[in-house]
Short mmCIF file of C-alpha atoms in Angstrom, two decimals:
data_model
loop_
_atom_site.label_atom_id
_atom_site.label_comp_id
_atom_site.label_asym_id
_atom_site.label_seq_id
_atom_site.Cartn_x
_atom_site.Cartn_y
_atom_site.Cartn_z
CA MET A 1366 -115.05 121.98 -33.86
CA LYS A 1367 -117.73 120.40 -36.16
CA GLN A 1368 -116.44 122.44 -39.07
CA LEU A 1369 -112.74 121.41 -38.36
CA LEU A 1370 -113.84 117.70 -38.33
CA THR A 1371 -115.74 118.02 -41.61
CA HIS A 1372 -112.42 119.47 -43.14
CA LEU A 1373 -110.39 116.60 -41.63
CA HIS A 1374 -113.05 114.21 -42.94
CA HIS A 1375 -112.60 115.67 -46.52
CA LEU A 1376 -108.97 115.35 -46.17
CA VAL A 1377 -109.00 111.64 -45.35
CA THR A 1378 -111.73 110.71 -47.98
CA HIS A 1379 -110.49 112.85 -50.86
CA GLU A 1380 -106.89 112.91 -50.48
CA PRO A 1381 -105.16 115.62 -52.62
CA GLN A 1382 -103.07 114.02 -55.35
CA ASN A 1383 -100.51 116.80 -55.65
CA ASN A 1384 -99.27 120.02 -54.05
CA GLU A 1385 -101.73 122.30 -55.96
CA GLN A 1386 -104.67 120.44 -54.82
CA LEU A 1387 -103.29 120.29 -51.09
CA ILE A 1388 -102.93 124.03 -51.16
CA GLY A 1389 -106.30 124.56 -52.69
CA VAL A 1390 -107.80 122.42 -49.53
CA LEU A 1391 -105.69 124.52 -47.11
CA ARG A 1392 -106.69 127.84 -48.96
CA LYS A 1393 -110.47 126.73 -48.61
CA ALA A 1394 -109.85 126.17 -44.79
CA ALA A 1395 -108.19 129.37 -44.52
CA SER A 1396 -111.15 131.04 -46.13
CA GLN A 1397 -113.42 129.49 -43.61
CA ASP A 1398 -110.92 130.43 -40.63
CA VAL A 1399 -109.95 126.92 -39.96
CA VAL A 1400 -106.23 127.58 -40.69
CA ASP A 1401 -104.73 130.81 -39.65
CA PRO A 1402 -103.86 132.91 -42.88
CA GLU A 1403 -100.33 133.11 -41.39
CA ALA A 1404 -99.98 129.67 -40.93
CA LEU A 1405 -101.27 129.04 -44.25
CA ARG A 1406 -98.58 131.33 -45.92
CA MET A 1407 -95.68 129.45 -44.14
CA ILE A 1408 -97.16 125.87 -45.35
CA GLU A 1409 -97.26 127.37 -48.88
CA GLY A 1410 -93.69 128.45 -48.27
CA VAL A 1411 -92.37 124.98 -47.10
CA LEU A 1412 -94.08 123.43 -50.12
CA GLN A 1413 -92.48 125.77 -52.50
CA VAL A 1414 -89.19 125.22 -51.00
CA ALA A 1415 -89.11 121.71 -51.65
CA GLN A 1416 -89.75 122.51 -55.19
CA MET A 1417 -87.07 125.31 -55.61
CA LYS A 1418 -83.35 125.11 -56.37
CA VAL A 1419 -80.57 127.32 -55.17
CA ARG A 1420 -80.23 129.36 -58.55
CA ASP A 1421 -83.73 130.64 -57.82
CA ILE A 1422 -82.78 132.52 -54.67
CA MET A 1423 -79.04 132.92 -54.85
CA ILE A 1424 -77.34 136.28 -54.52
CA PRO A 1425 -75.43 136.73 -57.84
CA ARG A 1426 -71.57 136.89 -57.88
CA SER A 1427 -71.85 140.45 -59.11
CA GLN A 1428 -73.66 141.47 -55.85
CA MET A 1429 -71.29 139.65 -53.60
CA ILE A 1430 -69.10 141.46 -51.13
CA THR A 1431 -65.78 139.73 -50.87
CA LEU A 1432 -62.55 140.17 -49.04
CA GLU A 1433 -59.09 139.49 -50.25
CA TYR A 1434 -56.76 137.10 -48.35
CA ASN A 1435 -54.36 139.68 -47.63
CA THR A 1436 -56.67 142.31 -46.38
CA THR A 1437 -55.38 144.07 -43.21
CA LEU A 1438 -57.52 144.49 -40.16
CA GLU A 1439 -57.59 148.41 -40.83
CA GLN A 1440 -58.77 147.87 -44.38
CA LEU A 1441 -61.40 145.23 -43.07
CA LEU A 1442 -63.32 146.96 -40.44
CA PRO A 1443 -64.61 150.01 -42.40
CA ILE A 1444 -65.98 147.36 -45.15
CA ALA A 1445 -67.70 145.53 -42.15
CA ALA A 1446 -69.08 148.75 -40.64
CA GLU A 1447 -70.45 149.83 -44.04
CA ASN A 1448 -72.11 146.74 -45.03
CA GLN A 1449 -72.90 145.39 -41.81
CA HIS A 1450 -73.06 141.54 -42.93
CA SER A 1451 -72.02 138.71 -40.40
CA ARG A 1452 -70.03 136.78 -42.69
CA TYR A 1453 -68.08 137.63 -45.75
CA PRO A 1454 -66.35 135.13 -48.37
CA VAL A 1455 -62.60 135.67 -48.63
CA ILE A 1456 -60.89 134.94 -52.17
CA GLY A 1457 -57.43 134.09 -52.89
CA GLU A 1458 -54.91 135.04 -55.60
CA ASN A 1459 -57.36 133.48 -58.06
CA ARG A 1460 -60.78 135.58 -57.79
CA ASP A 1461 -62.60 132.13 -58.38
CA GLU A 1462 -61.04 130.60 -55.41
CA ILE A 1463 -62.96 131.14 -52.11
CA ILE A 1464 -60.36 130.05 -49.41
CA GLY A 1465 -62.83 130.61 -46.47
CA ILE A 1466 -65.64 132.54 -44.64
CA LEU A 1467 -64.82 135.38 -42.26
CA LEU A 1468 -67.20 135.57 -39.35
CA VAL A 1469 -67.18 139.10 -38.01
CA LYS A 1470 -67.47 138.03 -34.41
CA ASP A 1471 -63.97 136.35 -34.94
CA LEU A 1472 -62.51 139.69 -35.10
CA LEU A 1473 -63.39 140.68 -31.54
CA PRO A 1474 -60.19 139.39 -29.85
CA TYR A 1475 -58.27 141.86 -32.24
CA LEU A 1476 -60.14 144.75 -31.27
CA LEU A 1477 -58.99 144.67 -27.73
CA LYS A 1478 -56.18 147.12 -26.41
CA THR A 1479 -53.41 144.51 -26.80
CA PRO A 1480 -54.41 142.68 -29.89
CA LYS A 1481 -52.87 139.58 -31.27
CA LYS A 1482 -50.89 139.78 -34.46
CA PHE A 1483 -53.75 139.61 -37.28
CA GLU A 1484 -53.70 137.21 -39.90
CA LEU A 1485 -57.07 136.82 -41.84
CA ALA A 1486 -56.20 133.38 -43.10
CA LYS A 1487 -56.05 131.86 -39.69
CA ILE A 1488 -59.39 132.96 -38.48
CA LEU A 1489 -61.32 131.57 -41.63
CA ARG A 1490 -64.01 129.15 -41.29
CA GLN A 1491 -64.63 126.32 -43.75
CA VAL A 1492 -66.47 127.18 -47.00
CA ILE A 1493 -69.29 125.09 -48.13
CA VAL A 1494 -69.57 124.89 -51.79
CA ILE A 1495 -72.76 123.68 -53.67
CA PRO A 1496 -74.22 123.32 -57.18
CA GLU A 1497 -76.91 125.67 -58.56
CA SER A 1498 -79.23 122.70 -58.98
CA LYS A 1499 -79.42 121.80 -55.21
CA ARG A 1500 -82.75 121.89 -53.80
CA LEU A 1501 -83.58 124.40 -51.08
CA ASN A 1502 -85.15 121.91 -48.79
CA VAL A 1503 -81.98 119.90 -49.03
CA LEU A 1504 -79.78 122.85 -48.35
CA LEU A 1505 -81.99 123.90 -45.43
CA ASN A 1506 -81.27 120.44 -43.77
CA ASP A 1507 -77.67 120.46 -44.40
CA PHE A 1508 -77.41 124.14 -42.76
CA ARG A 1509 -79.10 122.58 -39.80
CA VAL A 1510 -77.23 119.44 -39.37
CA ASN A 1511 -73.66 121.07 -40.24
CA HIS A 1512 -74.22 124.30 -38.43
CA ASN A 1513 -73.50 126.52 -41.49
CA HIS A 1514 -75.36 129.73 -42.38
CA MET A 1515 -73.57 130.41 -45.91
CA ALA A 1516 -72.80 128.48 -48.82
CA ILE A 1517 -70.96 129.32 -52.12
CA ILE A 1518 -72.60 128.33 -55.49
CA VAL A 1519 -70.89 127.24 -58.59
CA ASP A 1520 -72.15 126.60 -61.91
CA GLU A 1521 -71.73 123.29 -63.96
CA TYR A 1522 -68.35 124.58 -65.08
CA GLY A 1523 -67.03 125.11 -61.53
CA SER A 1524 -67.09 128.96 -61.57
CA ILE A 1525 -68.54 130.86 -58.73
CA SER A 1526 -72.08 132.05 -59.56
CA GLY A 1527 -73.22 133.58 -56.13
CA LEU A 1528 -74.00 132.76 -52.60
CA VAL A 1529 -77.10 131.84 -50.51
CA THR A 1530 -77.45 132.02 -46.64
CA ILE A 1531 -79.77 130.37 -44.36
CA GLU A 1532 -81.80 133.57 -43.92
CA ASP A 1533 -82.35 133.56 -47.80
CA VAL A 1534 -83.90 130.06 -47.30
CA LEU A 1535 -85.80 130.81 -44.34
CA GLU A 1536 -87.46 134.14 -46.02
CA GLN A 1537 -89.00 131.66 -48.68
CA ILE A 1538 -90.93 130.38 -45.72
CA VAL A 1539 -91.79 133.03 -43.20
CA GLY A 1540 -91.20 136.11 -45.50
CA GLU A 1541 -88.71 139.12 -45.16
CA ILE A 1542 -86.52 138.84 -42.18
CA GLU A 1543 -85.36 142.13 -40.75
CA ASP A 1544 -82.86 142.91 -38.17
CA GLU A 1545 -81.81 145.88 -36.06
CA SER A 1546 -79.31 146.67 -38.78
CA ASP A 1547 -82.02 147.00 -41.63
CA THR A 1548 -83.34 150.47 -42.09
CA ASP A 1549 -85.69 152.60 -44.37
CA ASP A 1550 -82.93 155.16 -45.04
CA PRO A 1551 -82.84 155.68 -48.69
CA GLU A 1552 -78.93 155.92 -48.35
CA THR A 1553 -78.85 152.24 -47.45
CA GLN A 1554 -81.73 151.34 -50.01
CA ILE A 1555 -80.15 153.25 -53.04
CA LYS A 1556 -76.49 152.77 -53.73
CA LYS A 1557 -74.50 154.18 -56.54
CA ILE A 1558 -72.06 151.59 -58.10
CA ALA A 1559 -71.03 153.44 -61.10
CA GLU A 1560 -71.75 156.81 -63.20
CA GLY A 1561 -75.46 156.81 -63.87
CA GLN A 1562 -75.88 153.06 -62.33
CA PHE A 1563 -77.47 152.27 -59.01
CA THR A 1564 -78.73 149.26 -57.03
CA VAL A 1565 -82.18 149.86 -55.44
CA LYS A 1566 -83.83 147.64 -52.98
CA ALA A 1567 -87.11 146.63 -54.51
CA LEU A 1568 -88.87 147.68 -50.98
CA THR A 1569 -87.76 151.30 -51.47
CA SER A 1570 -90.72 153.52 -51.56
CA ILE A 1571 -91.56 155.23 -54.72
CA GLU A 1572 -91.55 158.70 -52.76
CA ALA A 1573 -87.98 157.86 -51.65
CA PHE A 1574 -87.03 156.92 -55.38
CA ASN A 1575 -88.78 160.16 -56.66
CA ALA A 1576 -86.77 162.14 -54.26
CA HIS A 1577 -83.41 160.53 -55.04
CA PHE A 1578 -83.70 160.52 -58.91
CA SER A 1579 -86.04 163.53 -59.39
CA SER A 1580 -88.56 161.21 -60.93
CA GLN A 1581 -92.28 161.39 -60.85
CA PHE A 1582 -93.71 158.21 -60.65
CA SER A 1583 -97.19 157.82 -59.32
CA THR A 1584 -97.73 156.65 -55.78
CA ASP A 1585 -101.46 156.28 -56.42
CA GLU A 1586 -101.40 152.53 -57.16
CA PHE A 1587 -98.18 151.17 -55.53
CA ASP A 1588 -95.98 152.05 -52.48
CA THR A 1589 -92.70 150.44 -53.44
CA ILE A 1590 -90.67 150.62 -56.73
CA GLY A 1591 -90.64 146.68 -56.77
CA GLY A 1592 -94.48 146.81 -56.92
CA LEU A 1593 -94.21 149.41 -59.85
CA ILE A 1594 -91.87 147.34 -61.91
CA MET A 1595 -93.76 144.13 -61.42
CA ASN A 1596 -96.86 145.72 -62.65
CA ARG A 1597 -95.12 146.94 -65.66
CA PHE A 1598 -93.76 143.61 -66.40
CA GLY A 1599 -97.22 142.19 -66.05
CA HIS A 1600 -95.55 139.17 -64.34
CA LEU A 1601 -93.17 138.18 -61.65
CA PRO A 1602 -89.92 138.76 -63.48
CA LYS A 1603 -86.78 136.49 -63.04
CA ARG A 1604 -83.19 137.60 -62.59
CA GLY A 1605 -81.73 139.09 -65.62
CA GLU A 1606 -85.06 140.43 -67.07
CA THR A 1607 -84.97 144.25 -68.03
CA ILE A 1608 -87.61 146.82 -68.64
CA GLN A 1609 -87.26 150.30 -69.64
CA ILE A 1610 -89.49 153.19 -68.15
CA ASP A 1611 -88.83 156.76 -69.25
CA GLN A 1612 -85.13 157.29 -68.99
CA TYR A 1613 -84.63 154.43 -66.43
CA ARG A 1614 -83.58 150.84 -67.31
CA PHE A 1615 -84.49 148.35 -64.67
CA LYS A 1616 -82.59 145.08 -64.40
CA ILE A 1617 -83.74 142.28 -62.01
CA LEU A 1618 -80.67 141.58 -59.83
CA HIS A 1619 -82.39 139.35 -57.31
CA ALA A 1620 -86.05 137.88 -57.31
CA ASP A 1621 -87.51 134.72 -56.02
CA ASN A 1622 -90.97 133.14 -56.57
CA ARG A 1623 -92.73 135.74 -54.48
CA ARG A 1624 -91.22 139.09 -55.01
CA ILE A 1625 -88.50 141.21 -56.65
CA ARG A 1626 -85.75 141.92 -54.18
CA LEU A 1627 -82.95 143.92 -55.87
CA LEU A 1628 -82.79 146.12 -58.91
CA LYS A 1629 -80.22 147.64 -61.18
CA ILE A 1630 -81.18 151.21 -62.31
CA THR A 1631 -79.31 152.71 -65.11
CA VAL A 1632 -80.14 156.29 -65.90
CA LEU A 1633 -80.31 156.99 -69.71
CA GLU A 1634 -79.56 160.33 -71.25
CA VAL A 1635 -82.59 162.19 -72.97
CA ARG A 1636 -81.80 163.92 -76.16
CA GLY A 1637 -84.51 165.61 -77.97
CA GLN A 1638 -87.07 163.23 -76.28
CA VAL A 1639 -85.16 160.19 -77.74
CA LEU A 1640 -83.59 157.84 -75.28
CA LYS A 1641 -80.06 156.80 -76.06
#
């Protein structure tokens, strides 16, 4: 108790002038077991969220899974089963037009033995559109007040640049959120998108990566492919940065201010020891 009072007195008599100083005081308190380390991590997350913008954590348009407005129930169910998301943006005739958000739970009445006539457009929820520059703390409050869980992001020209969910924002505070549909199965962590091109979750183990690609990356220093890539960059890379290691070109598809989340892998041909 005496130690806690000493720290409280320090805070009162030597008020931090900015976030950096405040975090420094809290880290010192954590090192002396006055503040729980997990609580410190969340406090840091809250302070960082107040400084971050939507563009820092958005899922880029290239990784969005969308449905067309005329998708039939028979076409929709396999998509929902494969991707296991709870919400899907629905596009109109113009691919830059999001006409609504489908909640998978709204499909339940159509799965009964005597389903109603299915018209996707009639069960869509309102789409929320926000600019890339919106601050995350403001967005989180909007999600809470308006009971929304997903927003579509547009750039300065009004074109769709990505999407963000309430889970993406909360993960900046509490860390990775996994549910019962998340799995360590390499089949879900590594997905082929074209010949010689794959998306790979950064948390994929190096062992699983090596097994899939017949590569020989060492597991001595790092457990995940994201850890290996960040080490090779020498810094926490931003979305769009690329690096080549052996016959693999890695492009950052999704990263925040804490870690890499999603990578695009291009397997390059090796001809006479020269990568083409």
